[in-house]
Coordinates of C-alpha atoms in Angstrom, one line a residue:
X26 CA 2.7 -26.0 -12.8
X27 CA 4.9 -23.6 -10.5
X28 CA 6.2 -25.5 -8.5
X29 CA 9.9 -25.7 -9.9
X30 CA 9.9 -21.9 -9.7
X31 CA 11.4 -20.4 -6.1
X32 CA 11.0 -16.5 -5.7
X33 CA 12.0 -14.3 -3.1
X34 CA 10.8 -10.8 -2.5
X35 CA 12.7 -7.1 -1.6
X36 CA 10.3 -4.5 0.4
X37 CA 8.9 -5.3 3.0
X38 CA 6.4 -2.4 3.3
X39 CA 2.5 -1.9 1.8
X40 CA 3.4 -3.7 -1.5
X41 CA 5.8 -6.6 -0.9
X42 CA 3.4 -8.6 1.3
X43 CA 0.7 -8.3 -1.2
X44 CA 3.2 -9.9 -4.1
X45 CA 3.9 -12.6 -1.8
X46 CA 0.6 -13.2 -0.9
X47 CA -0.4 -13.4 -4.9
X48 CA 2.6 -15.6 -5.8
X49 CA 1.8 -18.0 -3.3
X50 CA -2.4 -18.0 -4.7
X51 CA -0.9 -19.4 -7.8
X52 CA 1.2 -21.9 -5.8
X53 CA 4.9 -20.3 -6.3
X54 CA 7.4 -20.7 -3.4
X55 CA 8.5 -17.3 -1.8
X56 CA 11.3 -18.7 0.1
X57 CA 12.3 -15.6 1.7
X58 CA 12.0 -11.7 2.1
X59 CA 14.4 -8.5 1.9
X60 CA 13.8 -5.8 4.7
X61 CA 15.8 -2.7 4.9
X62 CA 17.6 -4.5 7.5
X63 CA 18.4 -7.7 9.0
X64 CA 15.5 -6.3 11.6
X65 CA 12.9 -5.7 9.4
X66 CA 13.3 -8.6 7.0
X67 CA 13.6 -11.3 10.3
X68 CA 10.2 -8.9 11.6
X69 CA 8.1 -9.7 7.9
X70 CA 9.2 -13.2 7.5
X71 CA 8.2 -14.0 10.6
X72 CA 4.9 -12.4 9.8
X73 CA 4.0 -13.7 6.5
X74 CA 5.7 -17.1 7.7
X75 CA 9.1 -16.8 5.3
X76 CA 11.9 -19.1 5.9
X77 CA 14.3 -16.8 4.8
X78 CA 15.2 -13.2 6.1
X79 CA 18.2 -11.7 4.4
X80 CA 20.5 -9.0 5.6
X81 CA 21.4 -7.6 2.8
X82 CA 20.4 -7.9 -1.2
X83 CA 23.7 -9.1 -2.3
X84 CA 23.0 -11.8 0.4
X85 CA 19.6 -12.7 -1.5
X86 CA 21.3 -12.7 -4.9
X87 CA 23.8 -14.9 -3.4
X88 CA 21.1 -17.8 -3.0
X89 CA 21.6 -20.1 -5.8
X90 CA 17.5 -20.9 -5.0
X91 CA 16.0 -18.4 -5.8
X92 CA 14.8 -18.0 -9.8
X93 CA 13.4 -14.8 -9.8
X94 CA 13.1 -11.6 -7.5
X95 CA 10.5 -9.2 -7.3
X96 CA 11.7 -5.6 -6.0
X97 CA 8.7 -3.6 -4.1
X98 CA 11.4 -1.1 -2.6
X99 CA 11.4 2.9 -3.1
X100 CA 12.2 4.2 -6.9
X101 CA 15.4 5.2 -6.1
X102 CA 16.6 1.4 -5.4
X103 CA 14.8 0.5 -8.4
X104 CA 17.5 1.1 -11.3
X105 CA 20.6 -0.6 -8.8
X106 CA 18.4 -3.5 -8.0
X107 CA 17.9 -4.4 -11.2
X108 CA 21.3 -4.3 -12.6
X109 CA 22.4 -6.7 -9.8
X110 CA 19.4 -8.8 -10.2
X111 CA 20.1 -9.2 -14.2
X112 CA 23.7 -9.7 -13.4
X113 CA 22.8 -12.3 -11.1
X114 CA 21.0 -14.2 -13.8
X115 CA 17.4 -13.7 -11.8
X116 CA 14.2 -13.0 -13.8
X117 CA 12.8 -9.7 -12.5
X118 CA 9.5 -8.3 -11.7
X119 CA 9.8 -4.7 -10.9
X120 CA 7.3 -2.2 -9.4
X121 CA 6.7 1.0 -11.1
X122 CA 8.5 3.3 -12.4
X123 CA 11.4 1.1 -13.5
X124 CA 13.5 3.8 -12.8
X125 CA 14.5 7.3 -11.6
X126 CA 14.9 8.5 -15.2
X127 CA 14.1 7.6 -18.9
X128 CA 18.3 7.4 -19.4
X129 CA 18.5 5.1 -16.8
X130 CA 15.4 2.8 -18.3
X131 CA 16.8 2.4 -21.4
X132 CA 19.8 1.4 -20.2
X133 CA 17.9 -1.2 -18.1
X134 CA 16.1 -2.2 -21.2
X135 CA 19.5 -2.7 -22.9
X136 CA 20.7 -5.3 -20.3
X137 CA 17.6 -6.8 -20.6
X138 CA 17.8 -7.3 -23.9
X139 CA 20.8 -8.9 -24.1
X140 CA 20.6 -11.2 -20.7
X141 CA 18.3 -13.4 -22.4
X142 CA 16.0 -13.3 -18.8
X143 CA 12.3 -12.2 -18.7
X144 CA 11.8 -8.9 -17.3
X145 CA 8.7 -7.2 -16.1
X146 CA 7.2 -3.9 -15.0
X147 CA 4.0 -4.1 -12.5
X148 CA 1.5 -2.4 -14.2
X149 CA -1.0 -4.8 -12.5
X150 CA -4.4 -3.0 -13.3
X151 CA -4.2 -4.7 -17.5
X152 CA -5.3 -7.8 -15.7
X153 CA -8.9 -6.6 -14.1
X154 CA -10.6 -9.5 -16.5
X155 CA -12.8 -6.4 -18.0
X156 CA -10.1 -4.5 -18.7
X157 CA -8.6 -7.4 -20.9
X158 CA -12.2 -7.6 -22.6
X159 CA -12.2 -4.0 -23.1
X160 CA -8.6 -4.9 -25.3
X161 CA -10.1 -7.9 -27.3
X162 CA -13.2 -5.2 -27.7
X163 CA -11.1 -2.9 -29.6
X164 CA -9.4 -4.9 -31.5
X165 CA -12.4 -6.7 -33.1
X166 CA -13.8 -2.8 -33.6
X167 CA -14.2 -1.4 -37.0
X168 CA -14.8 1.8 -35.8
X169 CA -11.9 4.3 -34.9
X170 CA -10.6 5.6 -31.8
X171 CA -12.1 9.8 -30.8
X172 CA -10.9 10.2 -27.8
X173 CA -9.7 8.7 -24.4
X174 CA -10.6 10.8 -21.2
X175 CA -10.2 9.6 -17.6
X176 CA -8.9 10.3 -14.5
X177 CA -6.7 8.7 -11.3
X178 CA -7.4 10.3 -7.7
X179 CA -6.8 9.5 -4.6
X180 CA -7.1 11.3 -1.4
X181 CA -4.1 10.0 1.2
X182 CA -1.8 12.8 1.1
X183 CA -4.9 15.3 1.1
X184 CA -3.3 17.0 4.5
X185 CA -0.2 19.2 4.9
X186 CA 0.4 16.6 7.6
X187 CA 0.7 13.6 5.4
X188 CA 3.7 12.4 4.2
X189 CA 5.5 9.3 2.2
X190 CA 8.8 9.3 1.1
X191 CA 7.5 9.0 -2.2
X192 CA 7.1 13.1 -2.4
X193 CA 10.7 13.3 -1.6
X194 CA 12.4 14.4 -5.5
X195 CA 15.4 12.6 -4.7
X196 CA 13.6 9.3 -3.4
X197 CA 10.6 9.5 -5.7
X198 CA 11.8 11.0 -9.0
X199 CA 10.9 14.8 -10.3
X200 CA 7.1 13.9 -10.8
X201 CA 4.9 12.3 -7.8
X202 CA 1.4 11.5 -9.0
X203 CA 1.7 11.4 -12.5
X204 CA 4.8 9.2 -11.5
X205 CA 3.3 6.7 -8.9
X206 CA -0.7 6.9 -10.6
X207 CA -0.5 8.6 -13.5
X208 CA 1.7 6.3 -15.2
X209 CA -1.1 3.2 -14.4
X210 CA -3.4 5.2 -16.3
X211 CA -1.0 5.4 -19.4
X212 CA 0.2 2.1 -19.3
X213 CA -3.2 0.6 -19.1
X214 CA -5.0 2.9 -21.6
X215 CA -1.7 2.1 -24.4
X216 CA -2.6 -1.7 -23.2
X217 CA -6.4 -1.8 -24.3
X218 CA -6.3 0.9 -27.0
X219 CA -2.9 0.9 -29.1
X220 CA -2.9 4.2 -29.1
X221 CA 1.0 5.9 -29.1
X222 CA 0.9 9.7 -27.8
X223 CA 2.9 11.8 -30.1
X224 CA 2.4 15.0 -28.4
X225 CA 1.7 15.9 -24.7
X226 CA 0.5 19.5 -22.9
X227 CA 0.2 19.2 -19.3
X228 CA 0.1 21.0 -16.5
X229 CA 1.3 20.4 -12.9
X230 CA 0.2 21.6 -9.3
X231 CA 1.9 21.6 -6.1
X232 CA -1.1 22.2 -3.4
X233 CA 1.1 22.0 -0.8
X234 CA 5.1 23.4 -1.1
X235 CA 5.4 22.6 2.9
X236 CA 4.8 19.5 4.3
X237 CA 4.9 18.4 7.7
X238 CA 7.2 15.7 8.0
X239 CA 6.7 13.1 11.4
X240 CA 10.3 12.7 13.1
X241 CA 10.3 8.7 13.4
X242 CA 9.2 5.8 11.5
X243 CA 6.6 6.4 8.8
X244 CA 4.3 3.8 7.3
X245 CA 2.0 4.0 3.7
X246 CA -1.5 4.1 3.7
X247 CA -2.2 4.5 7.7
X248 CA -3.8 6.5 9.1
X249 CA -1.9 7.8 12.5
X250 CA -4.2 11.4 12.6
X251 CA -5.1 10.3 16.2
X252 CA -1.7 10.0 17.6
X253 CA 0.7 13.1 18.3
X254 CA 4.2 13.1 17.0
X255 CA 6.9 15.2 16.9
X256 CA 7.0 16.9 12.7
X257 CA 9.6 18.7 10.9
X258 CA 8.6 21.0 8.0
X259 CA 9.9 20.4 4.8
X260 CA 9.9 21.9 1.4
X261 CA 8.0 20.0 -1.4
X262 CA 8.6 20.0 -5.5
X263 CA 6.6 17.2 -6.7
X264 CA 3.6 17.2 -8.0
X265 CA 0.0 16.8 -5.5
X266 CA -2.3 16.9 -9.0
X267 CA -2.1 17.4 -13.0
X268 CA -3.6 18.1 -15.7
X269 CA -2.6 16.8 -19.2
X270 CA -3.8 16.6 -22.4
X271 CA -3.0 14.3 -25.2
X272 CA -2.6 13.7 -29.3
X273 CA -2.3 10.3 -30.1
X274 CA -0.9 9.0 -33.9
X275 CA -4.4 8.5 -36.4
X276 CA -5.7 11.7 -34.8
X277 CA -7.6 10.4 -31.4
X278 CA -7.6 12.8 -29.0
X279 CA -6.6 12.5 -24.9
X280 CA -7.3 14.1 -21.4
X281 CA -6.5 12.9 -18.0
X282 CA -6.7 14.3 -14.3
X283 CA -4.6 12.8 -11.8
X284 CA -4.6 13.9 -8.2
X285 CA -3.8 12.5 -5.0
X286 CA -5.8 15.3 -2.8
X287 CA -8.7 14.6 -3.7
X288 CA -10.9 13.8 -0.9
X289 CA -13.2 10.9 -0.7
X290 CA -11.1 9.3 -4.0
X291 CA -9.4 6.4 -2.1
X292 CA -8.0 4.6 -5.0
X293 CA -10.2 5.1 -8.1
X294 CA -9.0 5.3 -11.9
X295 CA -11.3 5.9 -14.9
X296 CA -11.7 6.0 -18.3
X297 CA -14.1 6.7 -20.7
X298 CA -12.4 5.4 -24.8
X299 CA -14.7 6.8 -27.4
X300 CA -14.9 5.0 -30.7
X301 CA -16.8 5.1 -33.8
X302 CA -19.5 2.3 -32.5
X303 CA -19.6 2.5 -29.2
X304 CA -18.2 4.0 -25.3
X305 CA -16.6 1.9 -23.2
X306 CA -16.6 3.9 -19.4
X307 CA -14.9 2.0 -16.7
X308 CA -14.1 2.9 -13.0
X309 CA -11.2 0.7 -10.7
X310 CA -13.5 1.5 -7.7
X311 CA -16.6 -1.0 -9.3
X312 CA -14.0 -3.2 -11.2
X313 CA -16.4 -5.5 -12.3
X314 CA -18.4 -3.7 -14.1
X315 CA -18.5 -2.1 -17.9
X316 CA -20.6 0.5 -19.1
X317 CA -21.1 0.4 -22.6
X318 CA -22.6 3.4 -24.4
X319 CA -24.7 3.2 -28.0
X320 CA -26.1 5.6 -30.3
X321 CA -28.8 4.0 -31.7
X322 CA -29.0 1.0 -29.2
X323 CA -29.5 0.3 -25.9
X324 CA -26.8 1.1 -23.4
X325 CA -25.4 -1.9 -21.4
X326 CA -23.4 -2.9 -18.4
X327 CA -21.3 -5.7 -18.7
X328 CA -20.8 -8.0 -15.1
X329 CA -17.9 -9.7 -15.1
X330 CA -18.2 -13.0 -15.9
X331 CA -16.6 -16.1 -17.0
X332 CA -19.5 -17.1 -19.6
X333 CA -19.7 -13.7 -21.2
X334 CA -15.7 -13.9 -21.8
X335 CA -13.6 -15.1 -24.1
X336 CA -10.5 -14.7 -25.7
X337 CA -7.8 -12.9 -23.3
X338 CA -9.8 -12.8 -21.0
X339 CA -11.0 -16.1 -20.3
X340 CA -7.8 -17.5 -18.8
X341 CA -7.6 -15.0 -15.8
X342 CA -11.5 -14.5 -15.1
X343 CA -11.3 -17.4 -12.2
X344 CA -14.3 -16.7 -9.9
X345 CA -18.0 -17.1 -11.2
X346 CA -20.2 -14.2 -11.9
X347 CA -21.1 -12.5 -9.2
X348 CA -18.2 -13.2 -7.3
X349 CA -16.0 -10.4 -7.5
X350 CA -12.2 -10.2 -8.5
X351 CA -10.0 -7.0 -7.0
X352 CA -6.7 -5.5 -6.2
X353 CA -5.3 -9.0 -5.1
X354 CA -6.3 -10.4 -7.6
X355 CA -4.6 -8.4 -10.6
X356 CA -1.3 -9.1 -9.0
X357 CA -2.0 -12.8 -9.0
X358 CA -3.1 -12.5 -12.3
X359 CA -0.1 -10.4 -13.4
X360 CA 2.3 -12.8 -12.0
X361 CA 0.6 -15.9 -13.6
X362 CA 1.4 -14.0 -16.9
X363 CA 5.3 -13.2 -16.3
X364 CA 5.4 -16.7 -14.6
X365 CA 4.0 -18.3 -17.6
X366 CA 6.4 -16.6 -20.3
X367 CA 9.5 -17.7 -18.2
X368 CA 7.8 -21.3 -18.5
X369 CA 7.6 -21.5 -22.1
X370 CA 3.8 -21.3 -21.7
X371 CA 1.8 -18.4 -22.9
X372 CA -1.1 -19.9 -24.5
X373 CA -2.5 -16.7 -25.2
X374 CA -0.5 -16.3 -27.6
X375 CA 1.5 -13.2 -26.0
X376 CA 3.1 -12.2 -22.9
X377 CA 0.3 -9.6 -21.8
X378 CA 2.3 -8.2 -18.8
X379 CA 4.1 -4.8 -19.2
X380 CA 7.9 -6.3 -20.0
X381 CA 10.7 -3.0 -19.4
X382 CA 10.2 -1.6 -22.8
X383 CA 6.9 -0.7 -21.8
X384 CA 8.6 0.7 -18.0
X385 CA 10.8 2.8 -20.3
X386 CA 8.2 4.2 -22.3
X387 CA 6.1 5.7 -19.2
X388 CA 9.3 7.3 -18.1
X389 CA 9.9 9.0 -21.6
X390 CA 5.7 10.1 -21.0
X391 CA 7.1 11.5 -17.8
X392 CA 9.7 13.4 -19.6
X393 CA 7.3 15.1 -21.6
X394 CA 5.1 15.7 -19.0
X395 CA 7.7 17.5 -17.0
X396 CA 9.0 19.5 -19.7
X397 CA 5.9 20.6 -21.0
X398 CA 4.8 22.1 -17.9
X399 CA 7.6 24.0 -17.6
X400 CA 7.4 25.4 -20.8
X401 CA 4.0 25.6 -20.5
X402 CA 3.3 24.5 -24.5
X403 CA 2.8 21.2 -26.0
X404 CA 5.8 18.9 -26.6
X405 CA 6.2 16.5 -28.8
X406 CA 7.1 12.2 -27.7
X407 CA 10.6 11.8 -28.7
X408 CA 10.7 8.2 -30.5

């Protein structure tokens, strides 16, 4: 069914390996890979077996090929790379955030818009198969929405000593991990709910205004604690955790916690959507399981499945129970979505991936988010 399509990929860090290795599980050609130099890209292709390294991105552009590019690269390249990408006439899958500002994602819905391509934003955790069941849940509920509490934590840049580019402001964007996890959280929970914020109190903490920054090469998600290295200290702005509250249109009410020094938290978002019949609590860290919560039944949990799911569900639940489906797998799964609009084929009925409308809207959260805190008073969603 994919075969016709030819992708190629920019980043070549953490990220862009795993969106080559889940386009080629659905049987999509990556033909070649974008490093931050000729170096780098020649090093990955050579590594995940790529035909193609390319120097520079106007020389991937350039490749008459290539359908569609995915761009895993910092957030500051984000907003460029898509411009050229659309200009090129190249269907884009973007990582989050879409862009450094909620200006500039508009603008980069605009172009959309009027290019005629499909455009997408990787909010890859919809496509956990309970998460989609969760969705077609809520939709079939009679009972209104209370309340939607969860959290996103992590615990890599616990230590003074860690350090990413992504809490560098100017590489990153004013917000860090409401920004790069928070915005998961918000995505996925206006996904399966509905539910638009209209109003937003938050409140932001930086644990540690110093970092200690290694002089030299510095990977994500490694652990180098063992090995000495020369550091620089450097002053932080972004945000280590947060705090934020929530009113929703039709009265439900919302609370979240994200933090990325929290220790023992490796990668784990929750949440816990309150309705008139029932709870639905789920946790990124068990992904295939649901707990369901009744007042005047018994309480379940819900395995993932492929006999106990149907509608949205169904077509991206591709292992037996029992057989779990992960991290890797929401990308494939994501992909097979985007992949499937651009085909003409979305027998679902809808595109379910997050298209740049949905990017844009995150960024507008962020706004909020950012402004309420330093007003310290709630602020309300400009439309």
């Amino acid at each position: 069914m994919y075969d016709s399509l030819t992708v190629a990929v920019a980043g070549a860090g953490f990220i862009g390996p795993v969106h080559v290795e889940g386009l080629r599980r659905l049987g999509i050609r990556v033909i070649g890979l974008l490093g931050k130099d000729l170096e780098e890209s020649t090093a990955a292709c050579k590594q995940l077996n790529l035909d193609h390294p390319y120097a520079t991105f106007e020389d991937l552009l350039a490749d008459e090929e290539i359908d569609a590019v995915h761009l895993a690269v910092p957030n500051v390249l984000h907003y460029s790379m898509v411009k050229k990408a659309l200009a090129a006439g190249k269907h884009v899958m973007c990582e989050k955030p879409l862009a450094m500002t909620s200006e500039e994602s508009a603008e980069l819905v605009e172009l959309a818009r009027k290019s005629n391509l499909k455009t997408a934003v990787n909010y890859n955790l919809r496509f956990y198969p309970i998460n989609l069941n969760v969705r077609d849940r809520l939709a079939k509920d009679d009972g209104r929405i209370f309340s939607v509490t969860g959290s996103y934590q992590q615990d890599w840049l616990l230590y003074d000593t860690d350090y990413n580019w992504r809490v560098l402001a100017d590489q990153g964007g004013a917000l860090r991990a409401v920004s790069d996890i928070g915005t998961h959280w918000l995505d996925l929970i206006h996904f399966v709910t509905g539910l638009e914020a209209e109003a937003i109190l938050a409140d932001l903490t930086t644990v540690h205004p110093q970092r200690k920054r290694p002089i030299g090469e510095v990977s994500s998600f490694t652990n180098d604690s063992d090995k000495e290295q020369a550091t620089e200290t450097i002053d932080i702005t972004t945000d280590d955790c947060a705090s934020i509250l929530f009113k929703f249109k039709g009265g439900a009410k919302g609370q979240l916690f994200v933090s990325q020094v929290a220790a023992g938290h490796k990668n784990q978002l929750k949440y816990d959507i309150a309705t008139q019949s029932a709870a639905y609590e789920w946790n990124s860290e068990r992904p295939n399981e649901l707990n369901i919560g009744r007042r005047g039944d018994l309480n379940q949990v819900l395995m993932k499945d492929p006999g106990l799911m149907t509608g949205t569900a169904a077509p991206f639940v591709n292992y037996p129970g029992g057989h779990n489906e992960g991290f890797p797998d929401t990308f494939k799964q994501c992909f097979r979505s985007f992949y499937n609009a651009i085909l003409g084929d979305t027998s679902a009925g809808e595109a379910l991936y997050a298209n740049f409308e949905d990017g844009h809207r995150e960024l507008v959260l962020c706004d909020a988010i950012l402004e309420s805190h330093e007003q310290q008073a709630w602020v309300r969603i400009k439309d």
